[in-house]
C-alpha positions in Angstrom: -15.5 -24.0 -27.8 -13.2 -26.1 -26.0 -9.8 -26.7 -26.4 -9.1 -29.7 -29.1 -7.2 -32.0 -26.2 -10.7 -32.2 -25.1 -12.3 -33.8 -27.9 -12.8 -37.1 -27.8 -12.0 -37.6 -31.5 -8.4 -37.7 -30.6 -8.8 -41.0 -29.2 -9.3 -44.1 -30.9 -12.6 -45.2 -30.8 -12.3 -48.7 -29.5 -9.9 -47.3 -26.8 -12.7 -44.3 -25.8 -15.6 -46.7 -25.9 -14.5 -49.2 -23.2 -15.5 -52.1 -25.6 -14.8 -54.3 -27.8 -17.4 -56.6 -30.3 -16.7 -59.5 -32.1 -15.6 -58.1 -35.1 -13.0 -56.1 -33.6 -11.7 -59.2 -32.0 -11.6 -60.9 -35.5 -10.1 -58.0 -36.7 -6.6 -57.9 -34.5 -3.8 -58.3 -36.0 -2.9 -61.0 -33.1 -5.8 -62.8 -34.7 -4.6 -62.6 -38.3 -1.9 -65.4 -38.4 -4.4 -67.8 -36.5 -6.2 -68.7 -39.7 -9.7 -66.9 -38.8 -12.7 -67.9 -40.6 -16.2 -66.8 -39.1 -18.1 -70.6 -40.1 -21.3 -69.0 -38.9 -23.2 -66.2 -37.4 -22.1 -63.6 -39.4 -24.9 -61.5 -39.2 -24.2 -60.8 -35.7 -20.1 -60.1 -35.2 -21.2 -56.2 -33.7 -22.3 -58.2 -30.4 -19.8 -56.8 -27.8 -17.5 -58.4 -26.2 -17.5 -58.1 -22.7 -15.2 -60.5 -21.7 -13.2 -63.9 -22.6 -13.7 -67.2 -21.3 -11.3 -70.6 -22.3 -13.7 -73.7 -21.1 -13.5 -77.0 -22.4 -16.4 -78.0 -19.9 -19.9 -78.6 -21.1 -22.0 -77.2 -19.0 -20.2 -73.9 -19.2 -23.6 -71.9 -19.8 -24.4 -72.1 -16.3 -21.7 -70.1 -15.2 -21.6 -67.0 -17.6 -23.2 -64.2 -17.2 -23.9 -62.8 -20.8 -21.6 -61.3 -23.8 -18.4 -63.6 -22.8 -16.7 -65.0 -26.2 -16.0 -68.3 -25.4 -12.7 -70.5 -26.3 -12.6 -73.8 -26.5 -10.8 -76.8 -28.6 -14.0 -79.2 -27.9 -12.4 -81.9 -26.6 -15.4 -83.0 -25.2 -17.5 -82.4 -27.7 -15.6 -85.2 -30.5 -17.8 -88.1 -32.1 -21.0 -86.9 -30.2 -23.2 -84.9 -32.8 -26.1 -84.3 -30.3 -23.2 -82.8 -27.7 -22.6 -80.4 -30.1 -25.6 -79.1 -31.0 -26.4 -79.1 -27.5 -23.6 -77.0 -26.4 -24.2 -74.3 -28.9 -27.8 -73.9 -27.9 -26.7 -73.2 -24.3 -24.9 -70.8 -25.5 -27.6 -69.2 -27.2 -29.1 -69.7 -23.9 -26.4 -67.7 -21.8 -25.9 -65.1 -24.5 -22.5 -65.5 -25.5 -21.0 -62.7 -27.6 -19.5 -65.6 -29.8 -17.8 -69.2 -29.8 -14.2 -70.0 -31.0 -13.3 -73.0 -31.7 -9.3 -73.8 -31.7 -8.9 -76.5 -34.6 -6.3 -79.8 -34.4 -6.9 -81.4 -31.4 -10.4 -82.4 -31.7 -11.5 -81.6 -34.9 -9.9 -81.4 -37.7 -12.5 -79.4 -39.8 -15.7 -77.2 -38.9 -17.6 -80.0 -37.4 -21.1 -79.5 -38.9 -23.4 -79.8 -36.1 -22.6 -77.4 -34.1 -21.9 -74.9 -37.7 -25.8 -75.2 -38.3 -27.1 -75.1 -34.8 -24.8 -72.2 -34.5 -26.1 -70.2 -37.8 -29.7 -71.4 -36.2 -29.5 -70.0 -33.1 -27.2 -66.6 -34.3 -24.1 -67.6 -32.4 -21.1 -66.7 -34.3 -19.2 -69.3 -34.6 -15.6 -68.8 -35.6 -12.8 -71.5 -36.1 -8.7 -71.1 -36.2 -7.1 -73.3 -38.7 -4.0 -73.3 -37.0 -2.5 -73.2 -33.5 -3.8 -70.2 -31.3 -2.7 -69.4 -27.8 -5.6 -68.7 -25.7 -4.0 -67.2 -22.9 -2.3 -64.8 -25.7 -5.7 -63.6 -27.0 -7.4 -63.5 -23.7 -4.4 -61.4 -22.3 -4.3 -58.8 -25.4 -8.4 -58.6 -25.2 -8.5 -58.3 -21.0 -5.7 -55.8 -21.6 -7.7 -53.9 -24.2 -11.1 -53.6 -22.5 -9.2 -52.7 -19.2 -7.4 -49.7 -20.7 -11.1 -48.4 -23.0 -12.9 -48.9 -19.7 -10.6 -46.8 -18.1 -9.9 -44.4 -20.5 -13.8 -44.1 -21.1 -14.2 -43.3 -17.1 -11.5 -40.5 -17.5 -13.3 -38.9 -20.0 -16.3 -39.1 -18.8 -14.8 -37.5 -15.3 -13.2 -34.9 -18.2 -16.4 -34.2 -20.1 -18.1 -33.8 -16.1 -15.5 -31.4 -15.0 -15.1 -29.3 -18.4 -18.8 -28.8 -18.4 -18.8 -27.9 -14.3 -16.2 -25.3 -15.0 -18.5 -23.5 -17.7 -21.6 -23.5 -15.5 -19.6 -22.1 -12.5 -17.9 -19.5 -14.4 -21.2 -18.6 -15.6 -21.2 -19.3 -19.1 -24.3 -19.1 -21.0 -26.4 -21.5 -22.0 -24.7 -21.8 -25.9 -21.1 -21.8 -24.3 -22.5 -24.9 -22.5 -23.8 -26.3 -25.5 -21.2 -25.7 -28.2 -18.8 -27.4 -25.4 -20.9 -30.6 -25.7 -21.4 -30.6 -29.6 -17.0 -30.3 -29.6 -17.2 -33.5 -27.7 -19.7 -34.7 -30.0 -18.9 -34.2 -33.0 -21.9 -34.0 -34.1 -25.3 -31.1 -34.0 -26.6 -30.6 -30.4 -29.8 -29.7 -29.7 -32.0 -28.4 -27.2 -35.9 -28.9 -27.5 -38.8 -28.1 -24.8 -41.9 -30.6 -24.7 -43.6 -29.0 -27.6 -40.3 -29.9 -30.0 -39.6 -26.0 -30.2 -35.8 -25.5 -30.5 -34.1 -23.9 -27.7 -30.7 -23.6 -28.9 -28.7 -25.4 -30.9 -24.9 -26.2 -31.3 -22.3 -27.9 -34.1 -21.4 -27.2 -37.7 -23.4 -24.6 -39.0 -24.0 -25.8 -42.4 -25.2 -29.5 -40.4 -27.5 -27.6 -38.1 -29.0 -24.9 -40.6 -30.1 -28.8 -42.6 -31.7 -30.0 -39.3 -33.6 -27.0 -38.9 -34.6 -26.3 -42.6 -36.7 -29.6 -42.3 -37.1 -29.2 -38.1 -41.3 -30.3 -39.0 -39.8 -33.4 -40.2 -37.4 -34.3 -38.0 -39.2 -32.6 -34.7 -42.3 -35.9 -35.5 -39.4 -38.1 -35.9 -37.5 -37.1 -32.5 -41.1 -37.0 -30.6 -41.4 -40.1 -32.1 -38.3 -42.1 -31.0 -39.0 -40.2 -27.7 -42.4 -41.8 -27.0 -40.5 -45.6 -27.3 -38.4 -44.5 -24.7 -39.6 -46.1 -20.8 -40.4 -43.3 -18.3 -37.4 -45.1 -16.1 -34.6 -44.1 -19.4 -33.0 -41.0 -19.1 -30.9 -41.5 -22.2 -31.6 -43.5 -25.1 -30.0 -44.4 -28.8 -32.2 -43.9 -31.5 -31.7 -44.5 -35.4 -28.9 -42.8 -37.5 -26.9 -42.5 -34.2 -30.0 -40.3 -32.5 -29.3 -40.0 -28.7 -31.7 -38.5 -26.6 -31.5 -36.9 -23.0 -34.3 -36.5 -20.7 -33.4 -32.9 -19.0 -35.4 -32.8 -16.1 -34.7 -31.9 -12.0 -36.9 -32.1 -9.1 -39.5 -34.8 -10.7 -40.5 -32.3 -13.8 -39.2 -33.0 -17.1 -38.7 -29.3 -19.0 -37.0 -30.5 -22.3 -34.4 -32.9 -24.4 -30.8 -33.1 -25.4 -30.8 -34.5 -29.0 -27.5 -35.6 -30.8 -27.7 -36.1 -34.4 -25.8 -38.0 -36.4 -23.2 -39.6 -33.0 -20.9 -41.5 -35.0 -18.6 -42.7 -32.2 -20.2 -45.5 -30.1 -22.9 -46.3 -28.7 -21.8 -46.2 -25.4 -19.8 -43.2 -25.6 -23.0 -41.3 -26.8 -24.8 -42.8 -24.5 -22.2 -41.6 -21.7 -21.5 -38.0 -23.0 -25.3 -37.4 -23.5 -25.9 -38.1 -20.0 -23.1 -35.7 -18.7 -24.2 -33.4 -21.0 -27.6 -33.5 -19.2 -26.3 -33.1 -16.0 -24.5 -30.2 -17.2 -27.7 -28.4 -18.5 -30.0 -29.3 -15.5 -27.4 -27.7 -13.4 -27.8 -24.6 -15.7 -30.6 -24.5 -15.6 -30.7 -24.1 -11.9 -28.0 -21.9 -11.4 -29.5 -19.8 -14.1 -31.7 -17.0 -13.7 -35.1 -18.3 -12.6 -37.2 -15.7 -13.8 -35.8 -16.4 -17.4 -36.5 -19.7 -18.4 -34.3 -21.3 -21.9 -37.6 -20.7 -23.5 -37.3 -16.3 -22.6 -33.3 -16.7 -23.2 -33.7 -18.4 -27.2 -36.2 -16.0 -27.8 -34.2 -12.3 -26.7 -31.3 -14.8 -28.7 -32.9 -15.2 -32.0 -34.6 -11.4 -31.7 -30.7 -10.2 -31.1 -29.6 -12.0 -33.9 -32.5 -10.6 -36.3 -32.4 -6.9 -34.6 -28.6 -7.0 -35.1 -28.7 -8.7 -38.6 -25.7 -11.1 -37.0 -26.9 -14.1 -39.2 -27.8 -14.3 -42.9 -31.6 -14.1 -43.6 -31.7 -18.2 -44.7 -29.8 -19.2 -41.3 -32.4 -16.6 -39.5 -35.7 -18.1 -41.4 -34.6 -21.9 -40.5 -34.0 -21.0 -36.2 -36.9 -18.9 -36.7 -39.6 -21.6 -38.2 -37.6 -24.0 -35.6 -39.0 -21.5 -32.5 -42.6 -22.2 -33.6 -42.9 -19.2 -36.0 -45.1 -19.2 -38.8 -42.7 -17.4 -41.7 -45.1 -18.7 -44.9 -46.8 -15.7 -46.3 -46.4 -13.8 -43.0 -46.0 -10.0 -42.3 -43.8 -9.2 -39.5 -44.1 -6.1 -37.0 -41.4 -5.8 -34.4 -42.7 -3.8 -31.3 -40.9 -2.6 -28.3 -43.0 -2.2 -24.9 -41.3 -0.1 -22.5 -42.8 0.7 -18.9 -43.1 4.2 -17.9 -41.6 4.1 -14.8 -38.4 3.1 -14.4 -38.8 1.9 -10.8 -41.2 -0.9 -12.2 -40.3 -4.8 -12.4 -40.6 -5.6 -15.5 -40.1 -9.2 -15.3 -44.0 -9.9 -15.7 -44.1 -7.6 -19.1 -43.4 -10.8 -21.1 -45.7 -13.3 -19.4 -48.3 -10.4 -20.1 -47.7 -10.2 -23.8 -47.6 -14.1 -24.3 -51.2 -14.0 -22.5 -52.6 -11.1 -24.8 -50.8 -13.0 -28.1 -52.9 -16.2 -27.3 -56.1 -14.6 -27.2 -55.1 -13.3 -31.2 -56.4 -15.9 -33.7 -53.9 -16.8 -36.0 -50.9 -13.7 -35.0 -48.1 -15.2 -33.1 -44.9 -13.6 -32.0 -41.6 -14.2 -30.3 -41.6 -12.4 -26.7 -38.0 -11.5 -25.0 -37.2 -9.0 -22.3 -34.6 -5.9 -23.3 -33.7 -4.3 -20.3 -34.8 -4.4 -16.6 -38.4 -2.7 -17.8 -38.3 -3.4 -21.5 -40.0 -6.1 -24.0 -39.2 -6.7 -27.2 -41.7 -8.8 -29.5 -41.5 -9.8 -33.4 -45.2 -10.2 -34.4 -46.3 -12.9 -36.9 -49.3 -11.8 -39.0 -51.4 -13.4 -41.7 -51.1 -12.2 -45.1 -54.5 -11.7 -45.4 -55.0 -9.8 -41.9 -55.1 -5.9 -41.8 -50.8 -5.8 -40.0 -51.8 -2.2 -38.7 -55.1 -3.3 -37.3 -53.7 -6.4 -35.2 -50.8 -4.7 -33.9 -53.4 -2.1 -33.0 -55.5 -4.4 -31.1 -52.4 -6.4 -29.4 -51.7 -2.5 -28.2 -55.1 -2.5 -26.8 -54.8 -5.3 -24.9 -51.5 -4.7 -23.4 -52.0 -1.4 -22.4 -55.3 -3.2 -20.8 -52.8 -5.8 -19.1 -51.0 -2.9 -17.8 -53.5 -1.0 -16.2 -55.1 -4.1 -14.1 -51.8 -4.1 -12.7 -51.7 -0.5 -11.6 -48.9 0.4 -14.3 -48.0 2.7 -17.4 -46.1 1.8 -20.3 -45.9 2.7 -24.6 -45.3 0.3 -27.2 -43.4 1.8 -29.9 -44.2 -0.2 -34.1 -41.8 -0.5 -36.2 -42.8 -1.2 -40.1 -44.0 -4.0 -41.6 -41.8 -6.7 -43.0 -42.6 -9.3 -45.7 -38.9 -10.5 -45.7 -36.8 -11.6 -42.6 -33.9 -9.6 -43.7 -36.1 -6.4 -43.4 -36.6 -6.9 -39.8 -33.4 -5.6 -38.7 -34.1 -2.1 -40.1 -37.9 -2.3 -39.1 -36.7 -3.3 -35.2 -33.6 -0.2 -35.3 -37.3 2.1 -35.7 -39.4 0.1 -33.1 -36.2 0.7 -30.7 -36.4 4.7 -31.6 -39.9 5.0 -31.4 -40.5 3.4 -28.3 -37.7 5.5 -26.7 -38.7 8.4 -28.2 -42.4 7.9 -27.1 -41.0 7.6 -23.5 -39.2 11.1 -23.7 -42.6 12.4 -24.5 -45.2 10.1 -24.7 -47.2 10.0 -27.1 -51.8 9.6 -26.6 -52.1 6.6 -29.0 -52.0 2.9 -28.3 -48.8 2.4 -30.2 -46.8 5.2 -31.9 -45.0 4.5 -35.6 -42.3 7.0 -36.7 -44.9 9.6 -37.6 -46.1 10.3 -33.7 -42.1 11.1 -32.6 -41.8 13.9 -34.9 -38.9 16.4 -34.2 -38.3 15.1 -30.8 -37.6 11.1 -32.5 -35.6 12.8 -35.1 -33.4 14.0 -32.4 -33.7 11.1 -30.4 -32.6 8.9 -33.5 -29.5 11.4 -33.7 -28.7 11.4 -30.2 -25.0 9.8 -30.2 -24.0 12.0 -33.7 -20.7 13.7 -32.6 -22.2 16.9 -34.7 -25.3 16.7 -32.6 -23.3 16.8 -29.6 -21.1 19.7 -31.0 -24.5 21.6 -32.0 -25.7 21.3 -28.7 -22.9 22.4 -27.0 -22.8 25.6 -29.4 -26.1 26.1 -28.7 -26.9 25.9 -24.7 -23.1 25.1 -23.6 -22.9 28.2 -21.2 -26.5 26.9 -20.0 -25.8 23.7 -18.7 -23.5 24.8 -16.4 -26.2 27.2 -14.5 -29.3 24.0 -13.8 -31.9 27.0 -12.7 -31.7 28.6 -15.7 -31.7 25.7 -18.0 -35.0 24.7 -16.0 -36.8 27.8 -17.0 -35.7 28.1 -20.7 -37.0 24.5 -20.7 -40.3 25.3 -19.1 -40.4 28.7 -21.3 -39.9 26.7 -24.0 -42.6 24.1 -22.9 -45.4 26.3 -22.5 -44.9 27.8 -25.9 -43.2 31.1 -24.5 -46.4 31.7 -21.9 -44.6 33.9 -19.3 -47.5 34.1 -16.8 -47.6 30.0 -17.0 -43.7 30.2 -16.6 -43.2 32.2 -13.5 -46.4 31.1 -11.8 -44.4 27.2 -12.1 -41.0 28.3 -11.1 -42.7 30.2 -8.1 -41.7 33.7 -8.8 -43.0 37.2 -10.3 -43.4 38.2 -13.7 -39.9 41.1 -13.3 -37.8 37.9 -12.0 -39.0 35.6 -14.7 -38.2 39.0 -17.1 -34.5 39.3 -15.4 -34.1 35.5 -15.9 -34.7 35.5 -19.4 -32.5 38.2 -19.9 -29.9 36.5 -18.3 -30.5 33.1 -20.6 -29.7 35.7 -23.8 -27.2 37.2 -22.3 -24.9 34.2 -21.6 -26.1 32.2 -25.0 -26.2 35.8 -27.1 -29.8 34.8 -28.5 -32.6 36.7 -29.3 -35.7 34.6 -27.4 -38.0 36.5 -30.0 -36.0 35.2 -33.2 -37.8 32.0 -34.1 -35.4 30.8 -36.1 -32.8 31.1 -32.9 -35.8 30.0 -30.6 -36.2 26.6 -32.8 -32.0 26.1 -32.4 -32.5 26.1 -28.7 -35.7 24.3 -28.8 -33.9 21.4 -30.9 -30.6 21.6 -28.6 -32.5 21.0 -25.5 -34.6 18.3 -27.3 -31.5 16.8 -27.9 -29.6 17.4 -24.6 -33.3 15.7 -23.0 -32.7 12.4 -25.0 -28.7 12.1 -24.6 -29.5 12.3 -20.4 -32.7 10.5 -20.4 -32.3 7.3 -23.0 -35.5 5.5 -21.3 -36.1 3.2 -19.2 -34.6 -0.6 -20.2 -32.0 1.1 -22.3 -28.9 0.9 -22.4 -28.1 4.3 -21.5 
């Protein structure tokens, strides 16, 4: 978030739009002691005021350009009722922001002419009962719209460089976008061309509403959107809507949507468009083989691996992403490539292509690692869960091979509630990494194909692990040669011939070898129940030093 000097709430709105509309003229306390009465037009006082014009000729339509408010005593307008309404129709005609009409002089009263053709053609029409200086009102209103306009280009420049800042520093793209809901003050959020929420950004309990009902409001935003001329890069829809086209290079990728913008319009209108400029730089600063769509998925599958947010925030971003959650069962798998050396970048384009051929399962796709995916599979109630993730398996494994690579996909359980998921994912994570340790002959592996060596891997990082294998094969680990044979000895289920022919030497050097291994660790290698300890301490010492490829370790 950014600091609160930044905001734009903490200057007056008037001031921070640049503008001023007939209203808030009426409304200045300059004006008050001038007798004000709006005589007609009052439908229409939020026309802005763009600038102030004291003209007694007239033909003064001809020479304005459009939202002027227009003084004048009518001098020569007195005794000729066709003048009159003559002069307020060219008004009409020049679209004046208003009329006012300094009483005394002229007219005494509202002359009615021009008060009808005025409420005819919706032309406020406002009169002061008693003396007004012009050049006083013109001076305070000149002074006014000077300052906003001013004030409104230094925050824009403010909004431009606070945003500039983020992107160089590298921020992400949620940094970027709570930055623009501060300025806001109101929910931010990204879509892509199919209405699927990106990210989103402002008061929580706001946002987690928007989403709840995202169907509803995703046909109304697509909605507004198609109004909006291909020429339009921003435009102002009901409620205070404002949308951004976010597009570089002639291709259009999504929308910025503020909800709710209370300031005005042409503040919105002016942060929405920085904001854009902002995000399209992002965008191509970013990483380009991880596109928003790849970043809000690995953001929403953190948040549900890590349980970060409560299940009813979680269901409402995950519907928003294009889930179905109604009478769903979710399967979290983790696909991990075999060789660490691989790219892995193309693993989730692969497992997008495999989900779409799957009637009815969908999933969420997001890289987790260098040569890991993660995915959260969406599966009908009525569909066998452990036969489709069987056959999505299939077809990755299939995907793989065509390419001339290896990899496991390690199952988690099966999930009928979101806040089930975290626990389910914790067991895809271990299974996957244990499967890669020693892999396992099935499609995808579930807790049961990891036996004792997931156990261990599951246990890795336990202090008491460490301690046991340090009691166990400490003195080992300090002589590699030796630890390579128990390992193979070990492998091989004690086969001595198997042993020595592998390490390349005769059956009496193999012998003296083993002898040494007991007599540094003082075991017995023909106790099993000693045997199992070492077996188990080097299982363990294996996963510590070899976590898998695209983990963490």
């Amino acid at each position: 978030m950014s600091d609160q000097s930044h905001h734009p709430s903490s200057v007056p709105p008037n001031t921070t739009a640049g503008q001023l509309t007939v209203r808030d003229v009426f409304d200045l306390d300059l004006v008050a002691g001038w007798g004000a009465e709006v005589v007609a037009g009052a439908a229409h006082l939020h026309r802005v005021v763009r600038w102030l014009h004291v003209a007694e000729a007239l033909d003064i339509g001809v020479m304005l350009n459009g939202g002027e408010m227009v003084l004048t005593t009518g001098l020569l307008l007195a005794g000729d009722e066709r003048a009159q309404r003559e002069y307020i129709e060219s008004m009409q005609r020049a679209d004046v922001a208003a009329v006012v009409l300094g009483l005394g002089r002229a007219f005494h009263t509202t002359p009615e002419p021009m008060r009808r053709a005025a409420e005819r053609c919706g032309v406020p029409l406002i009169v002061f009962h008693r003396p007004a200086p012009f050049a006083l009102l013109t001076e305070e209103v000149h002074s006014r719209l000077a300052h906003g306009r001013f004030a409104t280009l230094d925050l824009s420049d403010r909004v431009r460089s606070s945003l500039t800042t983020l992107n160089l520093a590298g921020a992400t793209l949620q940094q970027v976008l709570d930055e623009i809901a501060s300025y806001s003050s109101c929910p931010a959020v990204i879509v892509n061309l199919a209405q699927r929420v990106l990210a989103s950004a402002g008061d929580k309990g706001a946002v987690n509403e928007l989403l709840r009902d995202w169907d509803r409001v995703s046909r109304h935003v697509a909605a507004v959107a198609a109004t909006v001329p291909a020429t339009s890069a921003v435009t102002v829809g009901p409620d205070g809507w404002i949308l951004a086209s976010l597009e570089a290079r002639g291709q259009q990728w999504g929308r910025l949507v503020l909800f709710g913008h209370r300031g005005p319009e042409n503040f919105g209108q002016m942060l929405a468009a920085r904001a854009a400029e902002a995000l399209v730089m992002h965008r191509l600063l970013g990483d380009r083989d991880r596109g928003w769509e790849d970043q809000a998925a690995e953001s929403l599958l953190l948040d549900l691996a890590s349980g970060a947010a409560r299940p009813e925030q979680l269901l409402t971003r995950v519907r928003a992403a294009g889930l179905p959650v109604n009478r769903r069962t979710f399967v979290p798998v983790v696909v991990r490539l075999l060789d660490q050396a691989e790219d892995g970048r193309g693993l989730p384009a692969l497992v997008e292509h495999v989900l779409a051929q799957q009637p009815r399962i969908a999933g969420l796709v997001a890289r987790i690692g260098p040569a890991g995916t993660a995915i959260l599979l969406s599966i009908p109630h009525d569909q066998d869960a452990n036969a489709a993730v069987y056959r999505v398996a299939v077809q990755i494994h299939g995907g793989l091979k065509a390419g001339g690579r290896t990899g496991i996909a390690g199952a988690g359980f099966g999930c009928s509630e979101l806040d089930e998921i975290r626990h389910s994912f914790v067991e895809a994570v271990h299974v996957a990494d244990a499967a890669v340790a020693g892999p396992v002959t099935v499609p995808v592996a579930r807790l049961r194909d990891v036996r004792l060596r997931g156990l261990v891997r599951l246990l890795r990082d336990e202090p008491e692990l460490q301690a046991f294998i340090e009691r166990e094969i400490g003195p080992l680990l300090r002589v590699p040669d030796l630890l390579d044979v128990l390992r193979t000895y070990l492998g091989t289920g004690r086969n001595k011939s198997l042993t020595a022919q592998m390490h390349h030497v005769s059956r009496p050097a193999l012998y003296r070898r083993l002898e040494n291994i007991e007599s540094l660790l003082g075991s017995d290698l023909d106790d099993w129940e000693q045997l199992t300890s070492l077996y188990v301490a080097l299982l363990a010492y294996e996963a510590q030093h070899a976590a898998g490829p695209g983990s963490d370790r």
